Amino acid sequence: MDTDLARAWVRAIAAAVGRHKDHLTQLDSAIGDADHGTNMDRGFTAAAVAVAAAPAGTTVGGVLTLTGTTLIASIGGAAGPLYGGAFRAVGKELAGPVAAPEAFAAALAAGLESIQRLGTAAPGDKTMIDAYAPAVTAFTGAARAGADFATSAGAAADAAEAGMRATIPLQARKGRASYLGVRSTGHQDPGATSTALIFRALSEVTTG
Ligand code: ADP
Ligand code: MG
């Protein structure tokens, strides 16, 4: 991944979140407060604008750190700091002009650590982690096996979507949805759904 591809990824996330805004909000209205679509749309629209205006010479890491900072500043609720912190952590890991698959895998793992540190959720708690963690595992496994960026990202997107679907029967143990107790079962987690969009966007821009 180079700087242009990092920008294209943020733009593709903004477009995907825009297209799925109503769906994300609908999922959040079932087990939350019906703002996840608007939160994500506001945040990634602002991030796409910010990275487009980033000065020449901005690195991949710089683009992704700026994305995180913008998400923190523009999204309220739980998802803003969690996604913002994750993008900042990913960006901080990537110092060079180009990120190879294995380096990007390590950066994604730093993003996961940030989400877990801040939100203290574990896999199976019905959160974005249930899509993010399998995506990191799949990306890392593919990259270590020598796959190129697009193949690694495709594996991550498939794993994120499987993780997203697997949140349906789970009972939420973190975030607003946990207030519903057993009534949170039978619904797909909104944050896991937006995480799947983020990884599918990565796969799409790297596949070209
Ligand atoms: P809020 O819950 O504040 O309204 P959003 O609706 O934007 O924020 O985001 C809700 C999503 O955030 C949930 O679907 C879940 O995936 C994620 N989430 C909430 N709390 C946590 C947490 N502690 N750790 C990880 N993800 C969380
Ligand atoms: Mg909400």
PDB file of C-alpha atoms and ligand atoms in Angstrom:
ATOM      1  CA  MET A   1       0.000   0.000   0.000  1.00  0.00           C
ATOM      2  CA  ASP A   2       1.264   3.467  -0.882  1.00  0.00           C
ATOM      3  CA  THR A   3      -0.099   6.904   0.001  1.00  0.00           C
ATOM      4  CA  ASP A   4      -2.493   7.054  -2.966  1.00  0.00           C
ATOM      5  CA  LEU A   5      -3.898   3.649  -2.107  1.00  0.00           C
ATOM      6  CA  ALA A   6      -4.325   4.668   1.550  1.00  0.00           C
ATOM      7  CA  ARG A   7      -6.296   7.715   0.407  1.00  0.00           C
ATOM      8  CA  ALA A   8      -8.338   5.577  -1.987  1.00  0.00           C
ATOM      9  CA  TRP A   9      -9.124   3.196   0.889  1.00  0.00           C
ATOM     10  CA  VAL A  10     -10.460   6.012   3.087  1.00  0.00           C
ATOM     11  CA  ARG A  11     -12.503   7.327   0.148  1.00  0.00           C
ATOM     12  CA  ALA A  12     -13.882   3.827  -0.527  1.00  0.00           C
ATOM     13  CA  ILE A  13     -14.848   3.412   3.139  1.00  0.00           C
ATOM     14  CA  ALA A  14     -16.661   6.762   3.019  1.00  0.00           C
ATOM     15  CA  ALA A  15     -18.531   5.664  -0.119  1.00  0.00           C
ATOM     16  CA  ALA A  16     -19.447   2.250   1.331  1.00  0.00           C
ATOM     17  CA  VAL A  17     -20.575   3.725   4.642  1.00  0.00           C
ATOM     18  CA  GLY A  18     -22.648   6.284   2.705  1.00  0.00           C
ATOM     19  CA  ARG A  19     -24.343   3.518   0.727  1.00  0.00           C
ATOM     20  CA  HIS A  20     -24.985   1.455   3.876  1.00  0.00           C
ATOM     21  CA  LYS A  21     -25.816   4.328   6.201  1.00  0.00           C
ATOM     22  CA  ASP A  22     -29.496   3.438   6.567  1.00  0.00           C
ATOM     23  CA  HIS A  23     -28.701  -0.243   7.085  1.00  0.00           C
ATOM     24  CA  LEU A  24     -26.151   0.548   9.825  1.00  0.00           C
ATOM     25  CA  THR A  25     -28.640   2.826  11.542  1.00  0.00           C
ATOM     26  CA  GLN A  26     -31.376   0.201  11.235  1.00  0.00           C
ATOM     27  CA  LEU A  27     -29.103  -2.393  12.904  1.00  0.00           C
ATOM     28  CA  ASP A  28     -28.283   0.111  15.662  1.00  0.00           C
ATOM     29  CA  SER A  29     -31.970   0.914  16.144  1.00  0.00           C
ATOM     30  CA  ALA A  30     -32.614  -2.758  16.994  1.00  0.00           C
ATOM     31  CA  ILE A  31     -29.970  -3.018  19.744  1.00  0.00           C
ATOM     32  CA  GLY A  32     -28.655   0.518  20.278  1.00  0.00           C
ATOM     33  CA  ASP A  33     -29.651   4.125  19.727  1.00  0.00           C
ATOM     34  CA  ALA A  34     -29.999   4.308  15.940  1.00  0.00           C
ATOM     35  CA  ASP A  35     -27.001   6.526  15.253  1.00  0.00           C
ATOM     36  CA  HIS A  36     -24.291   4.197  13.912  1.00  0.00           C
ATOM     37  CA  GLY A  37     -24.992   4.987  10.246  1.00  0.00           C
ATOM     38  CA  THR A  38     -24.950   8.738  10.774  1.00  0.00           C
ATOM     39  CA  ASN A  39     -21.910   8.507  13.060  1.00  0.00           C
ATOM     40  CA  MET A  40     -19.884   6.523  10.538  1.00  0.00           C
ATOM     41  CA  ASP A  41     -21.050   8.602   7.588  1.00  0.00           C
ATOM     42  CA  ARG A  42     -20.097  11.856   9.304  1.00  0.00           C
ATOM     43  CA  GLY A  43     -16.722  10.519  10.413  1.00  0.00           C
ATOM     44  CA  PHE A  44     -15.561   8.948   7.166  1.00  0.00           C
ATOM     45  CA  THR A  45     -16.873  11.807   5.025  1.00  0.00           C
ATOM     46  CA  ALA A  46     -14.739  14.156   7.149  1.00  0.00           C
ATOM     47  CA  ALA A  47     -11.777  11.760   6.979  1.00  0.00           C
ATOM     48  CA  ALA A  48     -11.961  11.514   3.177  1.00  0.00           C
ATOM     49  CA  VAL A  49     -11.931  15.323   2.954  1.00  0.00           C
ATOM     50  CA  ALA A  50      -9.016  15.553   5.405  1.00  0.00           C
ATOM     51  CA  VAL A  51      -6.829  12.995   3.621  1.00  0.00           C
ATOM     52  CA  ALA A  52      -7.552  14.558   0.219  1.00  0.00           C
ATOM     53  CA  ALA A  53      -6.181  17.828   1.602  1.00  0.00           C
ATOM     54  CA  ALA A  54      -3.132  16.240   3.265  1.00  0.00           C
ATOM     55  CA  PRO A  55       0.129  17.813   2.066  1.00  0.00           C
ATOM     56  CA  ALA A  56       2.280  16.194  -0.602  1.00  0.00           C
ATOM     57  CA  GLY A  57       4.788  13.869   1.002  1.00  0.00           C
ATOM     58  CA  THR A  58       2.294  12.503   3.530  1.00  0.00           C
ATOM     59  CA  THR A  59       3.124   8.831   4.102  1.00  0.00           C
ATOM     60  CA  VAL A  60       0.727   5.868   4.246  1.00  0.00           C
ATOM     61  CA  GLY A  61       1.020   6.055   8.008  1.00  0.00           C
ATOM     62  CA  GLY A  62       0.343   9.790   7.915  1.00  0.00           C
ATOM     63  CA  VAL A  63      -2.865   9.294   5.919  1.00  0.00           C
ATOM     64  CA  LEU A  64      -4.148   6.638   8.318  1.00  0.00           C
ATOM     65  CA  THR A  65      -3.142   8.576  11.451  1.00  0.00           C
ATOM     66  CA  LEU A  66      -4.942  11.638  10.083  1.00  0.00           C
ATOM     67  CA  THR A  67      -7.978   9.450   9.405  1.00  0.00           C
ATOM     68  CA  GLY A  68      -7.966   8.330  13.034  1.00  0.00           C
ATOM     69  CA  THR A  69      -7.589  11.847  14.378  1.00  0.00           C
ATOM     70  CA  THR A  70     -10.462  13.028  12.195  1.00  0.00           C
ATOM     71  CA  LEU A  71     -12.707  10.152  13.300  1.00  0.00           C
ATOM     72  CA  ILE A  72     -12.064  10.961  16.956  1.00  0.00           C
ATOM     73  CA  ALA A  73     -12.894  14.605  16.353  1.00  0.00           C
ATOM     74  CA  SER A  74     -16.028  14.027  14.278  1.00  0.00           C
ATOM     75  CA  ILE A  75     -17.794  10.896  15.589  1.00  0.00           C
ATOM     76  CA  GLY A  76     -19.616  10.852  18.882  1.00  0.00           C
ATOM     77  CA  GLY A  77     -20.492   7.663  20.683  1.00  0.00           C
ATOM     78  CA  ALA A  78     -18.440   4.554  21.219  1.00  0.00           C
ATOM     79  CA  ALA A  79     -17.391   3.976  17.631  1.00  0.00           C
ATOM     80  CA  GLY A  80     -15.541   7.299  17.177  1.00  0.00           C
ATOM     81  CA  PRO A  81     -12.796   6.799  19.750  1.00  0.00           C
ATOM     82  CA  LEU A  82     -12.607   3.057  19.019  1.00  0.00           C
ATOM     83  CA  TYR A  83     -12.193   3.388  15.240  1.00  0.00           C
ATOM     84  CA  GLY A  84     -10.219   6.622  15.607  1.00  0.00           C
ATOM     85  CA  GLY A  85      -7.774   5.045  18.038  1.00  0.00           C
ATOM     86  CA  ALA A  86      -7.475   1.994  15.787  1.00  0.00           C
ATOM     87  CA  PHE A  87      -6.638   4.028  12.673  1.00  0.00           C
ATOM     88  CA  ARG A  88      -4.141   6.081  14.649  1.00  0.00           C
ATOM     89  CA  ALA A  89      -2.498   2.910  15.947  1.00  0.00           C
ATOM     90  CA  VAL A  90      -2.378   1.430  12.428  1.00  0.00           C
ATOM     91  CA  GLY A  91      -0.891   4.640  11.040  1.00  0.00           C
ATOM     92  CA  LYS A  92       1.754   4.896  13.761  1.00  0.00           C
ATOM     93  CA  GLU A  93       3.127   1.487  12.762  1.00  0.00           C
ATOM     94  CA  LEU A  94       3.651   2.465   9.127  1.00  0.00           C
ATOM     95  CA  ALA A  95       6.640   4.770   8.742  1.00  0.00           C
ATOM     96  CA  GLY A  96       7.848   3.972   5.231  1.00  0.00           C
ATOM     97  CA  PRO A  97       6.584   5.196   1.843  1.00  0.00           C
ATOM     98  CA  VAL A  98       5.039   1.793   1.091  1.00  0.00           C
ATOM     99  CA  ALA A  99       3.483  -0.798   3.411  1.00  0.00           C
ATOM    100  CA  ALA A 100       4.096  -4.435   2.442  1.00  0.00           C
ATOM    101  CA  PRO A 101       1.515  -7.078   3.448  1.00  0.00           C
ATOM    102  CA  GLU A 102       3.421  -8.313   6.528  1.00  0.00           C
ATOM    103  CA  ALA A 103       4.014  -4.787   7.829  1.00  0.00           C
ATOM    104  CA  PHE A 104       0.364  -3.943   7.241  1.00  0.00           C
ATOM    105  CA  ALA A 105      -0.672  -7.108   9.107  1.00  0.00           C
ATOM    106  CA  ALA A 106       1.366  -5.964  12.116  1.00  0.00           C
ATOM    107  CA  ALA A 107      -0.231  -2.513  11.883  1.00  0.00           C
ATOM    108  CA  LEU A 108      -3.727  -4.032  11.806  1.00  0.00           C
ATOM    109  CA  ALA A 109      -2.812  -6.016  14.933  1.00  0.00           C
ATOM    110  CA  ALA A 110      -1.822  -2.750  16.642  1.00  0.00           C
ATOM    111  CA  GLY A 111      -5.252  -1.399  15.661  1.00  0.00           C
ATOM    112  CA  LEU A 112      -6.936  -4.374  17.301  1.00  0.00           C
ATOM    113  CA  GLU A 113      -4.892  -3.891  20.465  1.00  0.00           C
ATOM    114  CA  SER A 114      -6.024  -0.271  20.587  1.00  0.00           C
ATOM    115  CA  ILE A 115      -9.702  -1.247  20.317  1.00  0.00           C
ATOM    116  CA  GLN A 116      -9.280  -3.843  23.058  1.00  0.00           C
ATOM    117  CA  ARG A 117      -7.336  -1.528  25.336  1.00  0.00           C
ATOM    118  CA  LEU A 118      -9.918   1.232  25.058  1.00  0.00           C
ATOM    119  CA  GLY A 119     -13.114  -0.823  24.967  1.00  0.00           C
ATOM    120  CA  THR A 120     -12.037  -3.824  27.061  1.00  0.00           C
ATOM    121  CA  ALA A 121     -14.191  -6.136  24.947  1.00  0.00           C
ATOM    122  CA  ALA A 122     -13.150  -9.690  24.122  1.00  0.00           C
ATOM    123  CA  PRO A 123     -14.041 -11.810  21.091  1.00  0.00           C
ATOM    124  CA  GLY A 124     -17.604 -13.076  21.467  1.00  0.00           C
ATOM    125  CA  ASP A 125     -18.859  -9.944  23.261  1.00  0.00           C
ATOM    126  CA  LYS A 126     -20.803  -8.956  20.099  1.00  0.00           C
ATOM    127  CA  THR A 127     -18.787  -5.917  19.048  1.00  0.00           C
ATOM    128  CA  MET A 128     -16.678  -4.708  16.123  1.00  0.00           C
ATOM    129  CA  ILE A 129     -13.932  -6.979  17.511  1.00  0.00           C
ATOM    130  CA  ASP A 130     -15.868 -10.020  16.294  1.00  0.00           C
ATOM    131  CA  ALA A 131     -15.269  -8.852  12.719  1.00  0.00           C
ATOM    132  CA  TYR A 132     -11.929  -7.084  13.240  1.00  0.00           C
ATOM    133  CA  ALA A 133     -10.072  -9.896  15.034  1.00  0.00           C
ATOM    134  CA  PRO A 134     -10.776 -12.613  12.412  1.00  0.00           C
ATOM    135  CA  ALA A 135      -9.878 -10.117   9.680  1.00  0.00           C
ATOM    136  CA  VAL A 136      -6.475  -9.486  11.297  1.00  0.00           C
ATOM    137  CA  THR A 137      -5.888 -13.232  11.680  1.00  0.00           C
ATOM    138  CA  ALA A 138      -6.807 -13.883   8.040  1.00  0.00           C
ATOM    139  CA  PHE A 139      -4.720 -10.978   6.694  1.00  0.00           C
ATOM    140  CA  THR A 140      -1.731 -12.050   8.790  1.00  0.00           C
ATOM    141  CA  GLY A 141      -2.006 -15.701   7.785  1.00  0.00           C
ATOM    142  CA  ALA A 142      -2.214 -14.849   4.092  1.00  0.00           C
ATOM    143  CA  ALA A 143       0.646 -12.324   4.273  1.00  0.00           C
ATOM    144  CA  ARG A 144       2.915 -14.756   6.120  1.00  0.00           C
ATOM    145  CA  ALA A 145       2.161 -17.393   3.499  1.00  0.00           C
ATOM    146  CA  GLY A 146       3.472 -14.974   0.881  1.00  0.00           C
ATOM    147  CA  ALA A 147       0.169 -13.707  -0.532  1.00  0.00           C
ATOM    148  CA  ASP A 148       0.150 -10.273  -2.149  1.00  0.00           C
ATOM    149  CA  PHE A 149      -1.730  -7.311  -0.651  1.00  0.00           C
ATOM    150  CA  ALA A 150      -4.951  -7.826  -2.631  1.00  0.00           C
ATOM    151  CA  THR A 151      -5.175 -11.530  -1.745  1.00  0.00           C
ATOM    152  CA  SER A 152      -4.463 -10.827   1.927  1.00  0.00           C
ATOM    153  CA  ALA A 153      -7.106  -8.085   1.955  1.00  0.00           C
ATOM    154  CA  GLY A 154      -9.617 -10.385   0.236  1.00  0.00           C
ATOM    155  CA  ALA A 155      -9.075 -13.018   2.926  1.00  0.00           C
ATOM    156  CA  ALA A 156      -9.509 -10.352   5.611  1.00  0.00           C
ATOM    157  CA  ALA A 157     -12.762  -9.095   4.061  1.00  0.00           C
ATOM    158  CA  ASP A 158     -14.211 -12.614   3.856  1.00  0.00           C
ATOM    159  CA  ALA A 159     -13.232 -13.290   7.483  1.00  0.00           C
ATOM    160  CA  ALA A 160     -14.706  -9.966   8.663  1.00  0.00           C
ATOM    161  CA  GLU A 161     -18.011 -10.752   6.933  1.00  0.00           C
ATOM    162  CA  ALA A 162     -18.130 -14.238   8.472  1.00  0.00           C
ATOM    163  CA  GLY A 163     -17.389 -12.697  11.886  1.00  0.00           C
ATOM    164  CA  MET A 164     -20.093 -10.089  11.316  1.00  0.00           C
ATOM    165  CA  ARG A 165     -22.710 -12.761  10.552  1.00  0.00           C
ATOM    166  CA  ALA A 166     -21.566 -14.774  13.564  1.00  0.00           C
ATOM    167  CA  THR A 167     -22.553 -11.875  15.868  1.00  0.00           C
ATOM    168  CA  ILE A 168     -26.265 -12.535  15.191  1.00  0.00           C
ATOM    169  CA  PRO A 169     -26.827 -15.251  17.837  1.00  0.00           C
ATOM    170  CA  LEU A 170     -24.473 -13.655  20.384  1.00  0.00           C
ATOM    171  CA  GLN A 171     -25.579 -11.813  23.495  1.00  0.00           C
ATOM    172  CA  ALA A 172     -23.913  -8.396  23.790  1.00  0.00           C
ATOM    173  CA  ARG A 173     -21.587  -7.952  26.755  1.00  0.00           C
ATOM    174  CA  LYS A 174     -20.195  -4.492  25.871  1.00  0.00           C
ATOM    175  CA  GLY A 175     -21.628  -1.200  24.676  1.00  0.00           C
ATOM    176  CA  ARG A 176     -25.238  -0.063  24.612  1.00  0.00           C
ATOM    177  CA  ALA A 177     -26.508  -3.372  23.244  1.00  0.00           C
ATOM    178  CA  SER A 178     -25.429  -5.071  26.497  1.00  0.00           C
ATOM    179  CA  TYR A 179     -28.191  -3.144  28.336  1.00  0.00           C
ATOM    180  CA  LEU A 180     -30.680  -5.361  26.461  1.00  0.00           C
ATOM    181  CA  GLY A 181     -29.255  -8.547  27.956  1.00  0.00           C
ATOM    182  CA  VAL A 182     -30.630 -11.650  26.259  1.00  0.00           C
ATOM    183  CA  ARG A 183     -32.834  -9.469  24.007  1.00  0.00           C
ATOM    184  CA  SER A 184     -29.686  -8.460  22.108  1.00  0.00           C
ATOM    185  CA  THR A 185     -29.524 -11.948  20.565  1.00  0.00           C
ATOM    186  CA  GLY A 186     -30.867 -12.463  17.054  1.00  0.00           C
ATOM    187  CA  HIS A 187     -29.499  -9.136  15.746  1.00  0.00           C
ATOM    188  CA  GLN A 188     -26.327  -8.428  13.771  1.00  0.00           C
ATOM    189  CA  ASP A 189     -23.959  -6.056  15.537  1.00  0.00           C
ATOM    190  CA  PRO A 190     -23.750  -2.628  13.838  1.00  0.00           C
ATOM    191  CA  GLY A 191     -20.051  -2.121  14.593  1.00  0.00           C
ATOM    192  CA  ALA A 192     -19.123  -5.572  13.286  1.00  0.00           C
ATOM    193  CA  THR A 193     -21.065  -4.646  10.157  1.00  0.00           C
ATOM    194  CA  SER A 194     -19.162  -1.381   9.628  1.00  0.00           C
ATOM    195  CA  THR A 195     -15.867  -3.211  10.238  1.00  0.00           C
ATOM    196  CA  ALA A 196     -16.797  -5.662   7.468  1.00  0.00           C
ATOM    197  CA  LEU A 197     -17.398  -2.667   5.162  1.00  0.00           C
ATOM    198  CA  ILE A 198     -13.950  -1.277   6.049  1.00  0.00           C
ATOM    199  CA  PHE A 199     -12.194  -4.535   5.126  1.00  0.00           C
ATOM    200  CA  ARG A 200     -14.295  -5.077   1.982  1.00  0.00           C
ATOM    201  CA  ALA A 201     -13.317  -1.552   0.893  1.00  0.00           C
ATOM    202  CA  LEU A 202      -9.644  -2.454   1.441  1.00  0.00           C
ATOM    203  CA  SER A 203     -10.073  -5.551  -0.707  1.00  0.00           C
ATOM    204  CA  GLU A 204     -11.823  -3.588  -3.452  1.00  0.00           C
ATOM    205  CA  VAL A 205      -9.244  -0.796  -3.718  1.00  0.00           C
ATOM    206  CA  THR A 206      -6.292  -3.191  -3.661  1.00  0.00           C
ATOM    207  CA  THR A 207      -7.869  -5.478  -6.247  1.00  0.00           C
ATOM    208  CA  GLY A 208      -8.193  -2.414  -8.486  1.00  0.00           C
TER     209      GLY A 208
HETATM  210  P1  ADP B   1     -22.911   4.204  20.485  1.00  0.00           P
HETATM  211  O1  ADP B   1     -23.046   2.789  20.953  1.00  0.00           O
HETATM  212  O2  ADP B   1     -22.208   5.082  21.464  1.00  0.00           O
HETATM  213  O3  ADP B   1     -24.211   4.757  19.997  1.00  0.00           O
HETATM  214  P2  ADP B   1     -22.232   3.585  17.759  1.00  0.00           P
HETATM  215  O4  ADP B   1     -23.676   3.290  17.593  1.00  0.00           O
HETATM  216  O5  ADP B   1     -21.623   4.473  16.738  1.00  0.00           O
HETATM  217  O6  ADP B   1     -21.927   4.163  19.198  1.00  0.00           O
HETATM  218  O7  ADP B   1     -21.399   2.223  17.729  1.00  0.00           O
HETATM  219  C1  ADP B   1     -21.934   1.049  18.279  1.00  0.00           C
HETATM  220  C2  ADP B   1     -20.962  -0.085  18.019  1.00  0.00           C
HETATM  221  O8  ADP B   1     -19.741   0.145  18.728  1.00  0.00           O
HETATM  222  C3  ADP B   1     -21.437  -1.430  18.504  1.00  0.00           C
HETATM  223  O9  ADP B   1     -22.244  -2.062  17.519  1.00  0.00           O
HETATM  224  C4  ADP B   1     -20.167  -2.194  18.783  1.00  0.00           C
HETATM  225  O10 ADP B   1     -19.715  -2.913  17.660  1.00  0.00           O
HETATM  226  C5  ADP B   1     -19.170  -1.095  19.055  1.00  0.00           C
HETATM  227  N1  ADP B   1     -18.811  -1.067  20.480  1.00  0.00           N
HETATM  228  C6  ADP B   1     -19.510  -0.542  21.502  1.00  0.00           C
HETATM  229  N2  ADP B   1     -18.850  -0.685  22.666  1.00  0.00           N
HETATM  230  C7  ADP B   1     -17.698  -1.349  22.353  1.00  0.00           C
HETATM  231  C8  ADP B   1     -16.554  -1.805  23.113  1.00  0.00           C
HETATM  232  N3  ADP B   1     -16.491  -1.593  24.432  1.00  0.00           N
HETATM  233  N4  ADP B   1     -15.559  -2.430  22.453  1.00  0.00           N
HETATM  234  C9  ADP B   1     -15.622  -2.633  21.114  1.00  0.00           C
HETATM  235  N5  ADP B   1     -16.666  -2.210  20.344  1.00  0.00           N
HETATM  236  C10 ADP B   1     -17.670  -1.585  20.964  1.00  0.00           C
HETATM  237 MG    MG B   2     -25.345   3.918  18.517  1.00  0.00          MG
END
